[in-house]
mmCIF file of C-alpha atoms in Angstrom:
data_model
loop_
_atom_site.group_PDB
_atom_site.id
_atom_site.type_symbol
_atom_site.label_atom_id
_atom_site.label_comp_id
_atom_site.label_asym_id
_atom_site.label_seq_id
_atom_site.Cartn_x
_atom_site.Cartn_y
_atom_site.Cartn_z
ATOM 1 C CA MET A 498 -0.023 -0.113 -0.034
ATOM 2 C CA ALA A 499 1.173 3.534 -0.734
ATOM 3 C CA VAL A 500 1.998 5.268 2.516
ATOM 4 C CA HIS A 501 2.476 9.016 2.377
ATOM 5 C CA LYS A 502 4.157 11.450 4.646
ATOM 6 C CA ALA A 503 2.656 13.280 7.635
ATOM 7 C CA GLY A 504 3.525 16.538 5.816
ATOM 8 C CA ARG A 505 1.273 15.657 2.527
ATOM 9 C CA LYS A 506 -1.163 14.098 4.362
ATOM 10 C CA ALA A 507 -1.834 17.073 6.294
ATOM 11 C CA GLY A 508 -1.613 19.290 3.053
ATOM 12 C CA ARG A 509 -4.533 17.219 1.615
ATOM 13 C CA VAL A 510 -6.297 17.482 4.736
ATOM 14 C CA ALA A 511 -6.072 21.270 4.724
ATOM 15 C CA THR A 512 -7.456 20.727 1.050
ATOM 16 C CA ALA A 513 -10.205 18.975 2.061
ATOM 17 C CA VAL A 514 -11.266 21.262 4.704
ATOM 18 C CA ALA A 515 -11.121 24.181 2.459
ATOM 19 C CA ALA A 516 -13.343 22.445 -0.165
ATOM 20 C CA ALA A 517 -15.953 21.746 2.692
ATOM 21 C CA ALA A 518 -15.943 25.489 3.143
ATOM 22 C CA LEU A 519 -16.483 25.881 -0.317
ATOM 23 C CA ILE A 520 -19.637 23.647 -0.442
ATOM 24 C CA GLY A 521 -20.925 24.397 2.471
ATOM 25 C CA VAL A 522 -20.567 21.080 4.161
ATOM 26 C CA ALA A 523 -20.705 21.170 7.861
ATOM 27 C CA ALA A 524 -18.885 18.012 8.720
ATOM 28 C CA SER A 525 -16.130 18.126 5.855
ATOM 29 C CA ALA A 526 -15.711 16.479 2.834
ATOM 30 C CA CYS A 527 -12.849 15.369 0.291
ATOM 31 C CA GLY A 528 -11.817 17.809 -2.337
ATOM 32 C CA PRO A 529 -9.826 17.888 -5.451
ATOM 33 C CA ASP A 530 -6.680 19.905 -6.078
ATOM 34 C CA ASP A 531 -8.403 21.308 -9.227
ATOM 35 C CA ASP A 532 -11.148 20.811 -11.460
ATOM 36 C CA ASN A 533 -9.270 19.467 -14.479
ATOM 37 C CA GLY A 534 -8.552 16.009 -13.355
ATOM 38 C CA LYS A 535 -9.477 13.183 -15.943
ATOM 39 C CA GLY A 536 -8.494 10.082 -13.947
ATOM 40 C CA GLY A 537 -5.690 7.746 -14.282
ATOM 41 C CA SER A 538 -4.455 4.488 -15.487
ATOM 42 C CA VAL A 539 -5.809 1.311 -13.679
ATOM 43 C CA SER A 540 -2.773 -0.397 -11.988
ATOM 44 C CA GLU A 541 -2.348 -3.815 -12.786
ATOM 45 C CA LYS A 542 -0.478 -4.240 -9.244
ATOM 46 C CA PRO A 543 -0.656 -2.701 -5.858
ATOM 47 C CA ALA A 544 1.785 -0.162 -5.121
ATOM 48 C CA SER A 545 4.216 -0.466 -2.229
ATOM 49 C CA SER A 546 6.471 1.622 -0.636
ATOM 50 C CA SER A 547 7.467 -1.065 1.977
ATOM 51 C CA GLY A 548 7.358 -4.431 0.444
ATOM 52 C CA ALA A 549 4.393 -5.216 2.490
ATOM 53 C CA LYS A 550 1.652 -7.329 0.833
ATOM 54 C CA SER A 551 -1.602 -5.208 0.047
ATOM 55 C CA PRO A 552 -5.142 -5.896 0.626
ATOM 56 C CA GLY A 553 -5.823 -8.213 -2.112
ATOM 57 C CA SER A 554 -2.820 -10.049 -2.794
ATOM 58 C CA ASP A 555 -3.506 -13.288 -4.929
ATOM 59 C CA ASP A 556 -0.654 -14.781 -2.668
ATOM 60 C CA PRO A 557 -2.732 -17.470 -0.557
ATOM 61 C CA LYS A 558 0.222 -16.743 2.423
ATOM 62 C CA SER A 559 -0.914 -12.717 2.319
ATOM 63 C CA ASP A 560 -1.833 -11.530 5.648
ATOM 64 C CA ALA A 561 -4.229 -9.391 4.169
ATOM 65 C CA PRO A 562 -7.874 -9.362 5.655
ATOM 66 C CA GLU A 563 -10.811 -11.171 3.690
ATOM 67 C CA ALA A 564 -13.487 -8.569 2.064
ATOM 68 C CA LYS A 565 -16.274 -7.730 4.198
ATOM 69 C CA ALA A 566 -19.897 -8.415 3.093
ATOM 70 C CA PRO A 567 -21.901 -5.399 1.961
ATOM 71 C CA PRO A 568 -24.455 -3.988 4.835
ATOM 72 C CA ALA A 569 -27.424 -6.592 4.656
ATOM 73 C CA ALA A 570 -29.986 -3.768 3.387
ATOM 74 C CA SER A 571 -28.192 -3.762 0.057
ATOM 75 C CA ALA A 572 -30.020 -7.111 -0.650
ATOM 76 C CA GLN A 573 -33.133 -5.148 -0.835
ATOM 77 C CA LEU A 574 -31.636 -3.426 -4.334
ATOM 78 C CA ALA A 575 -30.840 -6.797 -5.781
ATOM 79 C CA ASP A 576 -33.783 -6.144 -8.247
ATOM 80 C CA VAL A 577 -33.240 -2.528 -8.891
ATOM 81 C CA PRO A 578 -31.924 -1.891 -12.040
ATOM 82 C CA ALA A 579 -28.998 0.134 -13.143
ATOM 83 C CA SER A 580 -27.979 2.343 -16.275
ATOM 84 C CA VAL A 581 -25.354 4.148 -17.700
ATOM 85 C CA LYS A 582 -25.701 7.484 -19.488
ATOM 86 C CA GLY A 583 -22.571 9.338 -20.346
ATOM 87 C CA GLY A 584 -20.376 9.566 -16.919
ATOM 88 C CA VAL A 585 -23.706 8.927 -14.634
ATOM 89 C CA ILE A 586 -24.861 5.658 -13.007
ATOM 90 C CA THR A 587 -28.672 5.936 -12.394
ATOM 91 C CA VAL A 588 -29.981 3.342 -9.883
ATOM 92 C CA GLY A 589 -33.780 2.681 -9.846
ATOM 93 C CA ASP A 590 -36.971 3.239 -11.838
ATOM 94 C CA PRO A 591 -35.777 5.564 -14.782
ATOM 95 C CA LYS A 592 -39.462 6.802 -14.344
ATOM 96 C CA ALA A 593 -39.378 7.585 -10.854
ATOM 97 C CA LYS A 594 -40.809 10.791 -9.272
ATOM 98 C CA HIS A 595 -37.933 11.789 -7.341
ATOM 99 C CA THR A 596 -34.107 12.378 -8.372
ATOM 100 C CA VAL A 597 -31.167 12.145 -5.794
ATOM 101 C CA LYS A 598 -27.862 12.878 -7.245
ATOM 102 C CA VAL A 599 -24.836 11.755 -5.343
ATOM 103 C CA TYR A 600 -21.020 12.628 -6.140
ATOM 104 C CA GLU A 601 -18.689 10.403 -4.559
ATOM 105 C CA ASP A 602 -15.102 9.559 -4.705
ATOM 106 C CA PRO A 603 -14.355 5.299 -3.644
ATOM 107 C CA ARG A 604 -11.535 6.529 -1.529
ATOM 108 C CA CYS A 605 -13.159 9.556 0.025
ATOM 109 C CA PRO A 606 -13.901 8.543 3.795
ATOM 110 C CA PHE A 607 -16.421 11.039 3.985
ATOM 111 C CA CYS A 608 -18.252 9.305 1.226
ATOM 112 C CA LYS A 609 -18.182 5.946 3.412
ATOM 113 C CA LYS A 610 -19.712 7.761 6.263
ATOM 114 C CA PHE A 611 -22.549 8.667 4.289
ATOM 115 C CA GLU A 612 -22.980 5.565 2.585
ATOM 116 C CA ASP A 613 -22.948 3.993 6.417
ATOM 117 C CA GLY A 614 -25.296 6.736 7.461
ATOM 118 C CA GLY A 615 -27.644 8.820 5.378
ATOM 119 C CA ALA A 616 -27.559 6.852 2.228
ATOM 120 C CA GLN A 617 -28.983 4.148 4.084
ATOM 121 C CA ALA A 618 -32.136 5.969 4.197
ATOM 122 C CA LEU A 619 -32.265 5.711 0.450
ATOM 123 C CA VAL A 620 -32.675 2.160 0.123
ATOM 124 C CA LYS A 621 -36.391 1.264 0.737
ATOM 125 C CA PRO A 622 -37.695 4.422 -1.411
ATOM 126 C CA VAL A 623 -35.269 3.147 -4.532
ATOM 127 C CA ALA A 624 -36.364 -0.441 -4.072
ATOM 128 C CA ASP A 625 -40.238 0.593 -3.971
ATOM 129 C CA GLY A 626 -39.637 2.780 -6.964
ATOM 130 C CA LYS A 627 -40.171 5.986 -5.540
ATOM 131 C CA VAL A 628 -36.700 7.825 -6.439
ATOM 132 C CA LYS A 629 -33.751 7.028 -8.765
ATOM 133 C CA VAL A 630 -30.007 7.683 -7.772
ATOM 134 C CA GLU A 631 -27.896 9.210 -10.227
ATOM 135 C CA TYR A 632 -23.998 8.420 -9.112
ATOM 136 C CA THR A 633 -21.161 10.328 -10.426
ATOM 137 C CA ILE A 634 -17.940 8.493 -9.153
ATOM 138 C CA ALA A 635 -14.886 10.482 -9.018
ATOM 139 C CA SER A 636 -11.351 9.514 -9.038
ATOM 140 C CA PHE A 637 -9.472 12.784 -7.677
ATOM 141 C CA LEU A 638 -8.376 11.316 -4.566
ATOM 142 C CA ASP A 639 -5.582 9.096 -6.914
ATOM 143 C CA LYS A 640 -4.173 12.616 -7.842
ATOM 144 C CA ASN A 641 -4.246 13.836 -4.997
ATOM 145 C CA LEU A 642 -2.665 11.071 -2.831
ATOM 146 C CA GLY A 643 -1.096 8.816 -5.324
ATOM 147 C CA GLY A 644 -2.067 5.458 -6.750
ATOM 148 C CA SER A 645 -4.972 4.041 -8.413
ATOM 149 C CA GLY A 646 -7.307 2.996 -5.868
ATOM 150 C CA SER A 647 -10.259 5.296 -6.942
ATOM 151 C CA VAL A 648 -9.744 4.956 -10.750
ATOM 152 C CA ASN A 649 -9.366 0.966 -9.966
ATOM 153 C CA ALA A 650 -12.755 0.973 -7.802
ATOM 154 C CA ALA A 651 -15.022 3.148 -10.674
ATOM 155 C CA ASN A 652 -13.766 1.161 -13.442
ATOM 156 C CA ALA A 653 -15.155 -2.246 -11.213
ATOM 157 C CA LEU A 654 -18.263 -0.286 -10.349
ATOM 158 C CA ARG A 655 -18.751 0.407 -13.980
ATOM 159 C CA ALA A 656 -18.066 -3.418 -14.713
ATOM 160 C CA ALA A 657 -20.813 -4.187 -12.202
ATOM 161 C CA VAL A 658 -23.386 -2.502 -13.891
ATOM 162 C CA GLU A 659 -22.820 -4.779 -16.942
ATOM 163 C CA ALA A 660 -23.113 -7.709 -14.665
ATOM 164 C CA GLY A 661 -26.224 -6.439 -13.010
ATOM 165 C CA LYS A 662 -24.864 -5.999 -9.833
ATOM 166 C CA PHE A 663 -24.183 -2.228 -9.471
ATOM 167 C CA PRO A 664 -26.062 -1.464 -6.204
ATOM 168 C CA GLN A 665 -24.704 -4.552 -3.879
ATOM 169 C CA PHE A 666 -21.181 -3.958 -5.327
ATOM 170 C CA HIS A 667 -21.357 -0.225 -4.662
ATOM 171 C CA ALA A 668 -22.304 -1.076 -0.940
ATOM 172 C CA ALA A 669 -19.554 -3.451 -0.863
ATOM 173 C CA VAL A 670 -16.844 -1.268 -2.205
ATOM 174 C CA PHE A 671 -17.315 1.172 0.529
ATOM 175 C CA ALA A 672 -17.780 -1.477 3.159
ATOM 176 C CA ASN A 673 -14.379 -2.135 2.337
ATOM 177 C CA GLN A 674 -12.773 1.105 2.186
ATOM 178 C CA ALA A 675 -9.205 1.532 3.734
ATOM 179 C CA GLU A 676 -8.921 2.621 7.162
ATOM 180 C CA GLU A 677 -6.470 5.132 6.011
ATOM 181 C CA GLU A 678 -7.367 7.581 3.173
ATOM 182 C CA THR A 679 -3.840 7.461 1.922
ATOM 183 C CA ASP A 680 -3.821 3.442 1.701
ATOM 184 C CA ASP A 681 -4.115 2.697 -2.239
ATOM 185 C CA ALA A 682 -6.293 -0.383 -1.003
ATOM 186 C CA TYR A 683 -8.362 -1.016 -4.056
ATOM 187 C CA THR A 684 -6.320 -2.801 -6.295
ATOM 188 C CA PRO A 685 -7.840 -5.162 -8.789
ATOM 189 C CA ALA A 686 -7.172 -8.187 -6.922
ATOM 190 C CA PHE A 687 -8.813 -6.804 -3.813
ATOM 191 C CA LEU A 688 -11.866 -5.739 -5.952
ATOM 192 C CA LEU A 689 -12.093 -9.363 -7.082
ATOM 193 C CA LYS A 690 -12.253 -10.224 -3.218
ATOM 194 C CA ILE A 691 -14.948 -7.954 -2.648
ATOM 195 C CA ALA A 692 -16.886 -8.979 -5.733
ATOM 196 C CA ASP A 693 -16.811 -12.459 -3.794
ATOM 197 C CA GLN A 694 -19.008 -11.159 -1.695
ATOM 198 C CA VAL A 695 -21.957 -10.267 -3.964
ATOM 199 C CA GLU A 696 -23.499 -13.463 -5.025
ATOM 200 C CA GLY A 697 -23.318 -13.723 -8.956
ATOM 201 C CA LEU A 698 -21.281 -10.802 -9.428
ATOM 202 C CA ARG A 699 -17.924 -13.068 -10.447
ATOM 203 C CA GLY A 700 -17.539 -13.829 -14.034
ATOM 204 C CA GLY A 701 -15.396 -14.072 -16.874
ATOM 205 C CA ALA A 702 -16.646 -10.570 -18.182
ATOM 206 C CA PHE A 703 -16.542 -8.752 -15.158
ATOM 207 C CA ASP A 704 -13.259 -10.457 -13.891
ATOM 208 C CA LYS A 705 -11.590 -9.360 -17.520
ATOM 209 C CA ALA A 706 -13.074 -5.998 -17.035
ATOM 210 C CA VAL A 707 -11.853 -5.336 -13.328
ATOM 211 C CA THR A 708 -8.077 -6.735 -13.865
ATOM 212 C CA ASN A 709 -7.819 -5.333 -17.362
ATOM 213 C CA GLY A 710 -9.334 -1.632 -17.106
ATOM 214 C CA THR A 711 -11.616 -2.261 -19.720
ATOM 215 C CA TYR A 712 -13.673 0.773 -18.383
ATOM 216 C CA LYS A 713 -10.786 3.402 -17.518
ATOM 217 C CA LYS A 714 -12.206 5.413 -20.627
ATOM 218 C CA TRP A 715 -15.320 5.876 -19.073
ATOM 219 C CA VAL A 716 -13.965 6.432 -15.493
ATOM 220 C CA GLY A 717 -12.229 9.619 -17.428
ATOM 221 C CA GLU A 718 -15.813 10.618 -18.545
ATOM 222 C CA ALA A 719 -17.142 10.263 -15.202
ATOM 223 C CA MET A 720 -14.327 12.781 -13.270
ATOM 224 C CA GLU A 721 -15.206 15.055 -16.677
ATOM 225 C CA SER A 722 -18.997 14.894 -15.578
ATOM 226 C CA PHE A 723 -18.033 15.768 -11.924
ATOM 227 C CA SER A 724 -16.040 18.691 -13.345
ATOM 228 C CA ALA A 725 -18.183 19.859 -15.561
ATOM 229 C CA ASP A 726 -20.893 20.050 -12.743
ATOM 230 C CA GLY A 727 -18.937 22.243 -10.612
ATOM 231 C CA VAL A 728 -18.610 19.974 -7.698
ATOM 232 C CA GLN A 729 -15.979 21.010 -5.170
ATOM 233 C CA GLY A 730 -15.985 18.084 -2.864
ATOM 234 C CA THR A 731 -17.425 14.656 -1.910
ATOM 235 C CA PRO A 732 -19.638 13.535 -0.874
ATOM 236 C CA THR A 733 -21.939 16.266 -2.363
ATOM 237 C CA VAL A 734 -25.971 15.596 -2.641
ATOM 238 C CA PHE A 735 -28.917 16.843 -4.488
ATOM 239 C CA ILE A 736 -32.228 15.793 -3.741
ATOM 240 C CA ASP A 737 -34.637 17.279 -6.751
ATOM 241 C CA GLY A 738 -32.110 19.691 -7.459
ATOM 242 C CA LYS A 739 -31.823 20.663 -3.940
ATOM 243 C CA LYS A 740 -28.417 20.702 -2.347
ATOM 244 C CA SER A 741 -28.841 18.289 0.778
ATOM 245 C CA LYS A 742 -27.726 19.921 4.043
ATOM 246 C CA GLY A 743 -24.082 19.165 5.213
ATOM 247 C CA ASP A 744 -24.719 18.044 8.581
ATOM 248 C CA GLY A 745 -27.624 15.747 7.470
ATOM 249 C CA LEU A 746 -25.538 13.587 5.262
ATOM 250 C CA TYR A 747 -23.984 11.167 7.967
ATOM 251 C CA GLU A 748 -26.910 10.143 10.135
ATOM 252 C CA GLN A 749 -29.698 8.104 8.436
ATOM 253 C CA ALA A 750 -32.471 9.515 10.481
ATOM 254 C CA ALA A 751 -31.330 13.109 9.721
ATOM 255 C CA PHE A 752 -31.090 12.461 6.046
ATOM 256 C CA ALA A 753 -34.525 10.336 6.030
ATOM 257 C CA LYS A 754 -36.222 13.793 7.289
ATOM 258 C CA GLU A 755 -34.534 15.952 4.379
ATOM 259 C CA LEU A 756 -36.260 13.052 1.993
ATOM 260 C CA LYS A 757 -39.274 13.377 3.635
ATOM 261 C CA ALA A 758 -39.777 17.032 3.568
ATOM 262 C CA ALA A 759 -38.900 16.277 -0.350
ATOM 263 C CA GLY A 760 -41.907 13.979 -0.306
ATOM 264 C CA ILE A 761 -39.453 11.205 -0.396
ATOM 265 C CA SER A 762 -40.099 8.396 2.201
#
């Protein structure tokens, strides 16, 4: 795993705090160094500064932990459709009355905090066809921190759409986010381990796409969509065009209240 010096990490934290101020998120957020990121290439093997095995190593003697299962609630989304248009992945009935737009970077710890908290309030409304969620998956943290974890994860998430398992895999990816933002943990090998936690996801086409970076061009397109929308940090969430309050993103009850105010329950 790529481990960076404390001074650089402190600088990146300052960038995140500055971005949070710009977008009005009370708790905090992850922010790109600039708005011109295009994403990067998909790494074929994990970067390492110490020679230690990274999560996802195929070495059977590896000390890397096994992947965690996604939250049980994600099973409710097993039959929910997912589609791609441009750089956006849409989950839910395309004709749903309400739309929630979510901007995330897979390596952003505040995005995981949202997925563990506020996002859980979306599961039932999406499963019931009341709302669709439009995800824009950014990958700026690779540029900020080094490595290719965000790009690798975004590529795998795109592949999961083709396999018909995006909602469950999306939940599993965030459930397995590295504890340290600077850890470049989302290697292709580890992403395949994560995919093992989603029944029916692993297969020749999906595995090849994850390993070879089949959707790396789309990853760049998604990053362009992120920049074009003028988003300054992640997570950023809009409910029917209205920006969510920052302090409501990280608690299920608080975000459920926001959704209810918009007519979503």
